[in-house]
Coordinates of C-alpha atoms and ligand atoms in Angstrom, one line a residue:
M1 CA 0.0 0.1 0.1
N2 CA 1.4 3.5 -0.7
I3 CA 1.7 6.5 1.7
Q4 CA -1.6 8.0 0.0
G5 CA -3.2 4.8 1.0
L6 CA -2.2 4.5 4.4
D7 CA -3.3 8.3 4.7
I8 CA -6.8 7.1 3.9
L9 CA -7.0 4.2 6.2
A10 CA -5.8 6.4 8.9
A11 CA -8.3 9.5 8.1
L12 CA -11.0 6.7 8.1
F13 CA -10.0 5.1 11.0
I14 CA -10.0 8.9 12.7
V15 CA -13.4 9.5 11.7
L16 CA -14.7 6.2 12.9
L17 CA -13.2 6.6 16.2
L18 CA -14.9 10.3 16.4
Q19 CA -18.0 9.1 15.5
R20 CA -18.2 6.4 18.1
L21 CA -16.7 8.7 20.8
L22 CA -19.3 11.3 20.1
R23 CA -22.3 9.0 19.8
K24 CA -24.9 9.3 22.8
R25 CA -25.3 6.6 24.8
P26 CA -29.5 5.4 23.9
L27 CA -31.8 4.7 26.7
Y28 CA -33.1 1.8 24.4
P29 CA -31.4 -1.1 23.2
F30 CA -30.8 -1.0 19.0
P31 CA -33.3 -3.6 17.4
P32 CA -31.4 -7.0 17.3
G33 CA -28.8 -7.7 14.6
P34 CA -25.9 -9.5 13.5
K35 CA -22.7 -9.7 15.6
K36 CA -20.7 -6.4 15.2
W37 CA -17.0 -6.0 15.3
P38 CA -15.7 -3.0 16.9
L39 CA -15.5 0.3 14.9
I40 CA -16.5 -1.4 11.6
G41 CA -19.8 -3.0 12.9
N42 CA -21.1 -5.4 10.2
L43 CA -19.4 -3.7 7.4
L44 CA -18.0 -6.7 6.3
D45 CA -21.2 -8.5 6.3
L46 CA -22.9 -6.5 4.2
P47 CA -24.1 -8.6 1.5
S48 CA -22.7 -7.3 -2.4
K49 CA -25.8 -8.5 -4.1
Y50 CA -29.6 -9.9 -3.5
E51 CA -29.3 -7.9 -0.1
S52 CA -33.0 -8.3 0.4
E53 CA -32.6 -12.2 1.0
T54 CA -29.6 -11.9 3.2
Y55 CA -31.5 -9.3 5.6
A56 CA -34.6 -11.7 5.7
R57 CA -32.6 -14.6 6.6
W58 CA -31.1 -12.5 9.5
G59 CA -34.2 -11.5 10.5
K60 CA -35.6 -15.2 10.7
E61 CA -32.3 -16.2 12.6
L62 CA -32.8 -13.3 15.0
N63 CA -36.8 -14.1 15.1
S64 CA -37.4 -10.6 14.6
G65 CA -39.1 -8.4 11.8
I66 CA -37.0 -5.5 12.4
I67 CA -33.0 -5.9 12.7
H68 CA -30.3 -3.2 13.3
I69 CA -27.3 -3.2 10.8
D70 CA -24.1 -0.9 11.9
A71 CA -22.2 0.0 8.6
A72 CA -19.2 1.6 10.4
G73 CA -21.2 3.7 12.1
Q74 CA -24.2 4.2 9.8
N75 CA -27.2 2.9 11.1
I76 CA -29.2 1.0 8.9
I77 CA -32.6 -0.6 10.2
I78 CA -34.0 -3.3 8.2
V79 CA -38.1 -3.8 8.3
N80 CA -38.8 -7.3 7.4
S81 CA -42.1 -7.3 8.5
A82 CA -45.5 -5.9 6.7
K83 CA -47.0 -4.8 9.9
I84 CA -43.7 -2.8 11.0
A85 CA -43.7 -1.1 7.8
T86 CA -47.0 0.1 8.0
D87 CA -46.3 1.2 11.9
L88 CA -43.3 3.2 10.8
F89 CA -43.6 4.0 7.1
H90 CA -47.6 4.9 7.3
K91 CA -48.4 5.5 10.8
R92 CA -45.1 7.8 11.6
S93 CA -44.4 8.7 8.3
S94 CA -43.5 12.7 9.5
K95 CA -40.5 11.0 10.6
Y96 CA -39.9 8.1 8.1
S97 CA -40.0 10.0 4.8
S98 CA -36.7 11.6 3.9
R99 CA -34.0 10.2 1.8
H100 CA -30.3 10.0 2.3
V101 CA -28.5 12.5 -0.1
Y102 CA -26.2 10.4 -2.2
H103 CA -23.2 12.8 -3.2
Q104 CA -22.6 10.9 -6.6
L105 CA -26.0 11.6 -7.2
T106 CA -26.6 15.3 -6.4
E107 CA -24.1 17.3 -8.3
R108 CA -25.7 16.0 -11.8
W109 CA -28.7 13.9 -11.1
G110 CA -29.9 16.6 -8.2
W111 CA -33.3 16.7 -10.0
L112 CA -34.3 13.3 -9.1
M113 CA -37.6 13.3 -7.2
S114 CA -37.1 9.7 -5.9
N115 CA -33.7 10.8 -4.3
L116 CA -34.4 14.1 -3.0
P117 CA -35.0 14.5 1.2
Y118 CA -38.1 15.1 2.4
G119 CA -38.8 19.2 2.0
E120 CA -40.2 21.6 -0.4
T121 CA -38.1 20.9 -3.3
W122 CA -39.0 17.3 -3.0
R123 CA -43.0 18.2 -2.3
E124 CA -43.1 20.6 -5.5
R125 CA -41.8 17.8 -7.8
R126 CA -44.3 15.6 -6.1
R127 CA -47.2 17.6 -6.2
L128 CA -47.0 18.1 -9.8
F129 CA -46.7 14.9 -10.5
T130 CA -49.5 13.5 -8.7
K131 CA -51.9 16.5 -10.2
H132 CA -51.1 15.2 -13.8
F133 CA -50.8 11.4 -13.3
H134 CA -53.6 11.3 -10.8
P135 CA -55.5 7.9 -11.7
T136 CA -58.4 10.1 -13.3
A137 CA -56.4 13.0 -15.0
G138 CA -53.7 11.0 -16.3
T139 CA -55.7 8.0 -17.4
T140 CA -57.1 8.8 -20.9
V141 CA -54.0 10.2 -22.5
H142 CA -51.9 7.2 -21.1
Q143 CA -54.5 4.6 -21.4
T144 CA -54.7 5.9 -25.4
R145 CA -51.1 5.5 -25.5
S146 CA -50.3 2.2 -24.1
M147 CA -53.2 0.5 -26.2
E148 CA -51.4 2.1 -29.6
F149 CA -47.7 1.4 -28.2
I150 CA -48.5 -2.6 -27.6
R151 CA -51.0 -2.9 -31.1
R152 CA -48.1 -1.4 -32.7
I153 CA -45.8 -4.1 -31.9
L154 CA -47.7 -7.0 -32.5
P155 CA -46.8 -7.6 -36.1
N156 CA -43.0 -7.4 -35.0
L157 CA -43.7 -9.8 -32.3
M158 CA -45.1 -12.1 -34.7
D159 CA -42.4 -12.1 -37.4
T160 CA -39.2 -11.5 -34.8
P161 CA -40.1 -13.5 -31.7
E162 CA -36.9 -13.8 -30.8
K163 CA -36.4 -10.1 -30.4
F164 CA -39.3 -9.6 -27.7
L165 CA -37.0 -8.4 -24.8
D166 CA -36.1 -5.4 -26.9
L167 CA -39.7 -5.0 -28.4
T168 CA -41.2 -4.9 -24.9
R169 CA -38.2 -2.6 -23.7
H170 CA -39.0 0.1 -26.4
M171 CA -42.6 -0.4 -26.0
I172 CA -42.7 0.7 -22.3
G173 CA -39.9 3.5 -23.1
G174 CA -41.9 4.8 -25.7
I175 CA -45.1 4.8 -23.7
T176 CA -43.4 6.7 -20.7
L177 CA -41.6 9.1 -23.1
S178 CA -44.8 9.6 -25.0
I179 CA -46.9 10.5 -21.8
A180 CA -44.2 12.6 -20.6
Y181 CA -43.0 14.5 -23.5
G182 CA -45.5 13.7 -26.5
I183 CA -42.5 12.2 -28.3
T184 CA -43.0 9.2 -30.7
T185 CA -40.2 6.7 -30.5
K186 CA -39.2 3.7 -32.6
T187 CA -40.1 0.3 -32.2
E188 CA -36.3 -0.5 -31.7
D189 CA -33.1 1.2 -31.4
D190 CA -34.7 4.7 -30.7
Y191 CA -32.2 7.5 -29.7
F192 CA -34.2 8.7 -26.7
V193 CA -35.1 5.4 -25.5
N194 CA -31.5 4.7 -25.6
L195 CA -30.2 8.2 -23.9
A196 CA -32.6 7.6 -21.1
E197 CA -31.8 4.1 -20.1
E198 CA -28.3 5.1 -20.2
A199 CA -29.1 7.5 -17.5
I200 CA -31.3 4.8 -15.5
G201 CA -27.9 2.6 -15.6
I202 CA -26.0 5.4 -14.0
I203 CA -28.6 6.2 -11.5
N204 CA -29.0 2.3 -10.1
H205 CA -25.5 2.0 -10.1
A206 CA -25.1 5.1 -7.9
T207 CA -27.9 4.2 -5.3
V208 CA -27.1 0.3 -4.9
P209 CA -26.8 -0.5 -1.0
G210 CA -23.3 0.8 0.0
T211 CA -22.7 3.8 -1.6
F212 CA -24.1 5.6 1.2
L213 CA -20.5 4.7 2.4
V214 CA -19.8 8.2 0.3
D215 CA -21.5 9.7 3.2
I216 CA -19.1 8.3 6.0
M217 CA -15.9 8.5 3.9
P218 CA -16.5 12.1 2.6
F219 CA -13.3 11.8 0.7
L220 CA -14.9 9.3 -1.8
K221 CA -17.3 12.1 -2.9
Y222 CA -14.8 13.2 -5.8
V223 CA -16.0 10.7 -8.1
P224 CA -15.1 11.5 -11.9
Q225 CA -17.4 13.8 -13.3
W226 CA -17.4 12.2 -16.6
V227 CA -20.6 10.4 -16.5
P228 CA -22.7 10.0 -19.7
G229 CA -26.5 10.3 -19.8
A230 CA -26.8 13.5 -18.4
G231 CA -28.1 15.0 -21.8
F232 CA -31.6 13.0 -20.7
H233 CA -32.5 15.5 -18.5
G234 CA -32.6 18.3 -21.1
E235 CA -32.8 16.9 -24.8
P236 CA -36.4 15.6 -24.7
F237 CA -37.9 18.5 -22.8
E238 CA -36.0 20.9 -25.6
A239 CA -37.7 18.6 -28.4
T240 CA -41.2 19.3 -27.0
A241 CA -40.9 22.9 -26.3
K242 CA -39.6 23.2 -29.9
D243 CA -42.6 21.3 -31.2
M244 CA -45.1 23.6 -29.1
E245 CA -43.3 26.6 -31.1
N246 CA -44.2 25.1 -34.3
G247 CA -47.4 23.7 -33.4
T248 CA -46.8 20.1 -33.9
A249 CA -46.6 19.3 -30.3
K250 CA -48.7 15.9 -29.3
P251 CA -50.8 16.2 -25.4
S252 CA -48.0 15.3 -22.9
F253 CA -47.4 16.2 -19.3
V254 CA -44.9 18.8 -20.4
A255 CA -47.3 20.3 -23.0
T256 CA -49.9 20.5 -20.6
C257 CA -47.5 22.1 -17.7
L258 CA -45.9 24.4 -20.1
N259 CA -49.5 25.5 -21.5
E260 CA -50.1 26.3 -17.7
V261 CA -47.3 28.2 -16.9
E262 CA -48.4 31.9 -16.3
E263 CA -46.8 35.1 -17.4
K264 CA -44.7 35.3 -14.0
D265 CA -41.3 37.4 -13.5
Q266 CA -38.5 35.7 -15.4
A267 CA -37.0 34.1 -12.3
E268 CA -40.5 32.3 -11.1
K269 CA -40.7 31.4 -14.6
K270 CA -37.4 30.0 -14.8
H271 CA -37.8 27.9 -11.5
V272 CA -41.7 26.5 -12.5
I273 CA -40.0 25.3 -15.7
R274 CA -37.0 24.0 -13.9
V275 CA -39.8 21.7 -11.7
I276 CA -41.5 20.7 -14.9
K277 CA -38.5 19.6 -16.6
D278 CA -37.2 17.5 -13.4
T279 CA -40.7 15.9 -12.9
A280 CA -41.0 14.6 -16.5
A281 CA -37.5 13.3 -16.8
M282 CA -38.5 11.7 -13.6
S283 CA -41.4 9.7 -14.9
F284 CA -38.9 8.2 -17.3
T285 CA -36.4 7.1 -14.8
A286 CA -38.8 5.9 -12.3
G287 CA -41.3 4.2 -14.6
A288 CA -39.7 2.9 -17.2
D289 CA -37.3 0.4 -16.0
T290 CA -39.6 -0.9 -13.3
T291 CA -42.5 -1.6 -15.6
V292 CA -40.2 -3.3 -18.0
S293 CA -39.1 -5.3 -15.3
A294 CA -42.7 -6.4 -14.2
M295 CA -43.3 -6.9 -17.9
W296 CA -40.5 -9.5 -18.5
S297 CA -41.6 -11.4 -15.2
F298 CA -44.8 -11.7 -16.9
I299 CA -43.8 -13.2 -20.0
L300 CA -41.4 -15.7 -18.1
A301 CA -44.3 -16.9 -15.8
M302 CA -46.5 -17.3 -19.0
V303 CA -43.6 -19.5 -20.2
C304 CA -43.2 -21.5 -17.2
H305 CA -46.8 -21.8 -16.2
P306 CA -48.8 -22.9 -19.3
D307 CA -51.9 -24.0 -17.4
V308 CA -51.9 -20.2 -15.9
Q309 CA -51.8 -18.4 -19.5
R310 CA -55.0 -20.9 -20.5
K311 CA -56.7 -19.8 -17.7
V312 CA -56.3 -15.8 -18.8
Q313 CA -57.1 -16.9 -22.5
V314 CA -60.2 -18.8 -21.1
E315 CA -60.9 -15.1 -19.3
I316 CA -60.1 -13.0 -22.3
D317 CA -62.1 -15.1 -25.0
T318 CA -65.2 -14.8 -22.4
V319 CA -64.9 -11.5 -21.8
V320 CA -63.6 -10.2 -25.1
G321 CA -64.3 -12.8 -27.1
R322 CA -62.1 -13.4 -30.4
D323 CA -63.0 -10.8 -32.7
R324 CA -61.4 -7.8 -31.1
L325 CA -58.9 -7.0 -29.0
P326 CA -59.0 -6.3 -25.1
E327 CA -59.9 -2.7 -23.9
F328 CA -59.3 -1.2 -20.9
Y329 CA -63.4 -1.0 -19.9
D330 CA -62.8 -5.0 -20.2
E331 CA -60.8 -5.1 -17.1
E332 CA -63.3 -5.1 -14.3
N333 CA -64.5 -8.4 -15.7
M334 CA -61.4 -10.2 -15.6
P335 CA -60.3 -11.0 -12.3
Y336 CA -57.9 -13.8 -13.2
L337 CA -55.6 -11.8 -15.3
A338 CA -55.9 -9.0 -12.1
A339 CA -54.9 -11.9 -9.8
T340 CA -52.0 -13.1 -12.3
L341 CA -50.6 -9.7 -12.6
R342 CA -50.6 -9.5 -8.5
E343 CA -48.8 -12.8 -8.4
V344 CA -46.4 -12.0 -11.1
L345 CA -45.1 -9.0 -8.6
R346 CA -45.1 -11.0 -5.7
W347 CA -43.2 -13.5 -7.3
K348 CA -40.4 -11.4 -8.8
P349 CA -40.5 -8.2 -6.8
V350 CA -39.4 -5.6 -9.2
A351 CA -37.5 -3.2 -6.3
P352 CA -36.7 -6.1 -3.4
I353 CA -35.5 -3.3 -1.2
A354 CA -37.7 -0.4 -2.4
I355 CA -35.7 2.9 -2.2
P356 CA -34.0 3.3 1.5
H357 CA -35.9 5.8 3.5
L358 CA -34.0 8.4 6.0
V359 CA -35.6 9.0 9.7
T360 CA -35.4 12.4 10.5
E361 CA -35.8 12.2 14.4
D362 CA -35.1 9.7 17.2
D363 CA -37.9 7.3 17.7
V364 CA -38.7 4.2 19.8
Y365 CA -40.7 1.5 18.3
D366 CA -41.5 -1.8 20.3
N367 CA -38.8 -0.7 23.0
Y368 CA -36.0 -0.6 20.5
F369 CA -34.1 2.6 19.7
I370 CA -34.3 4.1 16.2
Q371 CA -31.4 6.6 15.8
K372 CA -32.0 9.8 13.7
N373 CA -30.3 9.9 10.2
S374 CA -30.7 6.0 10.2
T375 CA -31.1 4.4 6.8
V376 CA -34.6 2.5 7.2
I377 CA -34.9 -0.1 4.8
G378 CA -38.5 -1.7 3.7
N379 CA -37.7 -5.3 2.6
V380 CA -40.1 -5.8 0.0
W381 CA -38.8 -9.0 -0.9
A382 CA -39.0 -10.6 2.8
M383 CA -42.5 -9.3 2.9
L384 CA -43.9 -10.9 -0.5
Q385 CA -41.9 -14.3 0.2
D386 CA -43.4 -14.4 3.8
E387 CA -44.4 -18.0 4.1
D388 CA -47.4 -17.0 6.6
E389 CA -49.1 -14.8 4.2
Y390 CA -48.3 -16.5 1.1
P391 CA -47.8 -20.2 2.2
N392 CA -45.3 -22.1 -0.4
P393 CA -44.0 -18.3 -1.5
E394 CA -42.0 -19.7 -4.5
R395 CA -45.2 -21.2 -6.1
F396 CA -46.6 -19.1 -8.8
D397 CA -50.5 -19.2 -8.2
P398 CA -53.0 -16.6 -8.8
E399 CA -55.3 -18.4 -7.0
R400 CA -54.1 -16.8 -3.7
Y401 CA -56.3 -13.7 -4.7
L402 CA -59.7 -15.5 -6.2
R403 CA -62.5 -16.7 -4.1
N404 CA -65.6 -18.0 -6.0
G405 CA -63.9 -16.5 -9.0
K406 CA -63.9 -13.2 -7.8
L407 CA -60.9 -11.4 -6.7
D408 CA -60.9 -11.3 -3.0
L409 CA -58.3 -9.6 -0.6
S410 CA -59.6 -9.7 2.6
D411 CA -57.7 -13.0 3.9
V412 CA -54.5 -12.0 2.0
R413 CA -52.4 -9.1 2.2
D414 CA -52.2 -7.5 -1.4
P415 CA -48.8 -7.8 -2.6
L416 CA -49.5 -4.4 -4.5
D417 CA -49.1 -2.6 -1.1
A418 CA -45.7 -3.5 -0.4
S419 CA -44.4 -3.9 -4.3
F420 CA -45.1 -0.1 -4.6
G421 CA -43.0 1.1 -1.4
F422 CA -44.4 2.9 1.7
G423 CA -46.0 5.7 3.2
R424 CA -45.6 9.3 1.7
R425 CA -42.6 7.8 -0.5
E426 CA -45.1 5.2 -2.1
C427 CA -44.7 5.2 -6.1
P428 CA -46.6 7.5 -7.4
G429 CA -46.9 5.8 -10.6
R430 CA -48.7 2.8 -9.4
Q431 CA -52.0 3.2 -11.5
I432 CA -50.0 3.9 -14.6
A433 CA -47.7 1.1 -14.1
M434 CA -50.9 -1.5 -13.3
S435 CA -52.6 -0.4 -16.5
T436 CA -49.8 -0.5 -18.9
L437 CA -49.2 -4.2 -17.3
W438 CA -52.9 -5.1 -17.6
I439 CA -53.3 -3.7 -21.3
T440 CA -50.1 -4.9 -22.6
A441 CA -50.8 -8.7 -21.1
A442 CA -54.2 -8.8 -21.8
T443 CA -53.7 -8.1 -25.7
M444 CA -50.5 -10.3 -25.9
L445 CA -52.5 -13.0 -24.7
S446 CA -55.4 -12.6 -26.7
V447 CA -53.4 -12.9 -29.9
F448 CA -50.4 -15.3 -28.6
N449 CA -49.6 -18.3 -27.2
I450 CA -46.5 -17.4 -25.5
T451 CA -44.4 -20.7 -25.6
N452 CA -41.2 -22.1 -24.5
V453 CA -38.6 -22.2 -27.8
R454 CA -37.7 -25.4 -29.0
D455 CA -34.2 -26.6 -30.5
K456 CA -33.8 -28.2 -33.8
N457 CA -34.4 -31.5 -32.6
G458 CA -38.2 -30.3 -31.3
K459 CA -37.1 -30.6 -27.8
E460 CA -38.0 -27.9 -25.4
E461 CA -35.0 -25.3 -24.4
E462 CA -34.0 -24.8 -20.6
I463 CA -35.2 -21.7 -19.5
D464 CA -32.9 -19.3 -17.2
T465 CA -35.4 -18.1 -14.5
G466 CA -32.4 -16.2 -12.7
Y467 CA -32.7 -12.6 -12.2
S468 CA -30.1 -9.6 -11.6
S469 CA -29.4 -7.7 -8.2
G470 CA -29.8 -4.2 -8.1
I471 CA -32.7 -1.4 -6.9
V472 CA -34.3 -2.7 -9.8
N473 CA -34.1 -6.4 -10.6
H474 CA -34.6 -7.8 -14.1
A475 CA -34.9 -11.5 -15.4
N476 CA -31.8 -12.5 -17.0
P477 CA -32.0 -12.6 -21.3
F478 CA -34.1 -15.6 -21.7
K479 CA -35.9 -17.0 -24.9
A480 CA -40.0 -17.2 -25.4
N481 CA -41.7 -17.6 -28.8
F482 CA -44.8 -15.7 -29.9
I483 CA -47.1 -18.1 -31.6
P484 CA -50.4 -16.3 -33.1
R485 CA -53.6 -18.3 -31.6
S486 CA -55.0 -18.7 -34.9
K487 CA -55.4 -17.1 -38.6
E488 CA -58.1 -14.9 -37.5
A489 CA -56.0 -13.5 -34.3
E490 CA -52.9 -12.8 -36.7
I491 CA -55.2 -11.0 -39.3
M492 CA -56.8 -9.0 -36.5
A493 CA -53.3 -8.1 -34.9
R494 CA -51.9 -6.7 -38.1
S495 CA -55.2 -4.8 -38.9
A496 CA -55.3 -3.3 -35.4
A497 CA -51.5 -2.3 -35.8
E498 CA -52.2 -0.5 -38.9
Q499 CA -55.1 1.3 -37.9
V500 CA -52.7 2.6 -35.1
G501 CA -51.1 4.7 -37.8
I502 CA -47.6 5.3 -35.6
H503 CA -44.8 3.7 -37.1
Ligands
HEM601 C1 -44.3 -2.2 -11.9 C2 -43.8 -0.8 -12.0 C3 -43.4 -0.3 -10.6 C4 -43.1 -0.6 -9.5 C5 -42.9 -1.6 -8.7 C6 -42.3 0.7 -8.9 C7 -42.2 0.7 -7.4 C8 -42.0 1.6 -6.9 C9 -41.0 2.0 -5.4 C10 -41.2 0.8 -4.6 C11 -40.9 3.1 -5.4 C12 -40.0 3.5 -3.7 C13 -41.0 3.9 -3.0 C14 -40.5 4.2 -1.3 O1 -39.7 4.7 -1.3 O2 -41.0 3.4 -0.2 C15 -41.4 4.0 -6.3 C16 -40.8 5.3 -6.6 C17 -41.4 5.8 -7.5 N1 -41.9 5.7 -8.3 FE1 -42.4 3.8 -9.0 N2 -42.9 1.7 -9.7 C18 -43.5 1.6 -11.0 C19 -43.9 1.9 -11.9 C20 -43.3 3.8 -11.9 C21 -44.0 4.4 -13.1 C22 -44.8 4.0 -14.2 C23 -44.0 5.7 -12.4 C24 -44.3 7.0 -13.3 C25 -44.9 6.9 -14.4 C26 -43.2 5.5 -11.2 C27 -42.7 6.9 -10.5 C28 -42.1 6.7 -9.3 C29 -41.5 8.0 -8.8 C30 -41.7 9.6 -9.2 C31 -41.2 7.5 -7.3 C32 -40.5 8.3 -6.4 C33 -41.4 8.8 -5.5 C34 -41.0 9.7 -4.1 O3 -39.5 9.4 -3.9 O4 -41.6 10.4 -3.6 N3 -43.5 4.4 -10.6 N4 -41.5 3.2 -7.2

């Protein structure tokens, strides 16, 4: 190790020692946790991937729904129980709704609502988002667009099924960009979808657990500033503003908000435009990757569970018939599909630890001390895989939510609640996400049988059911085939795509 390395280690040692010496002795104990080492606590135990599963295991070993980890002086509280999550994140939401400030993100990505601490800057953006994407306010434009975007790719799925991962990724990216900016994207290799995905990749990387070490060791915050993807915040916004000047802008969040900007003084106008720009970029950043993850899990579930797929198709054939494609008004008559989508989100949680919260005041829960500035992680994975709530949790079984052919959540916890996070930071895009998933799933299964692929000897290929590990998890690339259910289904799908009129 060179002299500089030793200096860094010595500085780290002094910072940790000072932190310990200055810390007040709490009146109550911390929640139980794995054994801690002097100074570094559990730093060396922190898992580098699938952390939600390790946290769930620790909770079981300690027989506690809430546990405490010490990452070299940074307190981390893991909430594995859905009841405790409600008690803390919902019932004590004024304390449990902030975020850790990630130095790596703030300089270039300070506009991300999901990472803003609780306060006026966050509130302004969240309010604007909720106003425009409220279930009733945002539904018409969003529903029309999502129906158009799935119909548009039906011929592509038919002709090049091997590209389904990329096609569905572009479809969802396209829906999100279209409702935010009114941009029409290409079905493949689209400039804006690629730009935005590059940005998401960086954000996911910068927010993986462990990055908060930057705040324990402040010298680490001087990370290189070369990061790509930064153009995403401005470019699509400028494109919409230009379309508005030319009178060619399509209805979108940005167009509606810009039209509502009143004649204010220059500084105020600049501020309002900044909030609109931030919120539009946020909706793609938070909405695309997450919905893609759920969409791929749905397709994977259909390949692995053809019996469930048949039942959804029977429901579609009964409610919709075979001479038209599903429309949103069919949704209320299709409980089996509603149960299937719930099970998809439970079976393979999109965001296994949601986004960690930060507690802003000292608190005591169940005689345990929760110190101000602790990171508080709602372990979505542990809640959705809890065998007391969902017996045989690894089994894919939509029947969990059905009684006498109706959706019935009276005896079972609705998995959507944990899937979309907690309290005041709960996902504001839930309705948009669920209606995108509903129309895309219903349309796909009304036209196609989604099957495993076969090798040249006609034998079914083994399917990879593994997942990545990060803030948002995705199925590892897997293969599937999209086979039209009939000649009539094929003709109907091609003609529906023609009628959409966007290419
Ligand atoms: C299946 C799809 C989705 C899942 C599973 C999901 C899940 C989540 C989760 C777990 C959080 C963190 C909640 C917390 O901190 O406790 C979150 C935050 C957020 N989501 Fe979603 N989401 C999805 C789709 C969307 C969509 C489509 C949009 C927008 C159109 C969106 C916008 C947001 C925003 C803006 C936040 C940050 C909220 C804040 O910090 O105040 N999400 N989402």
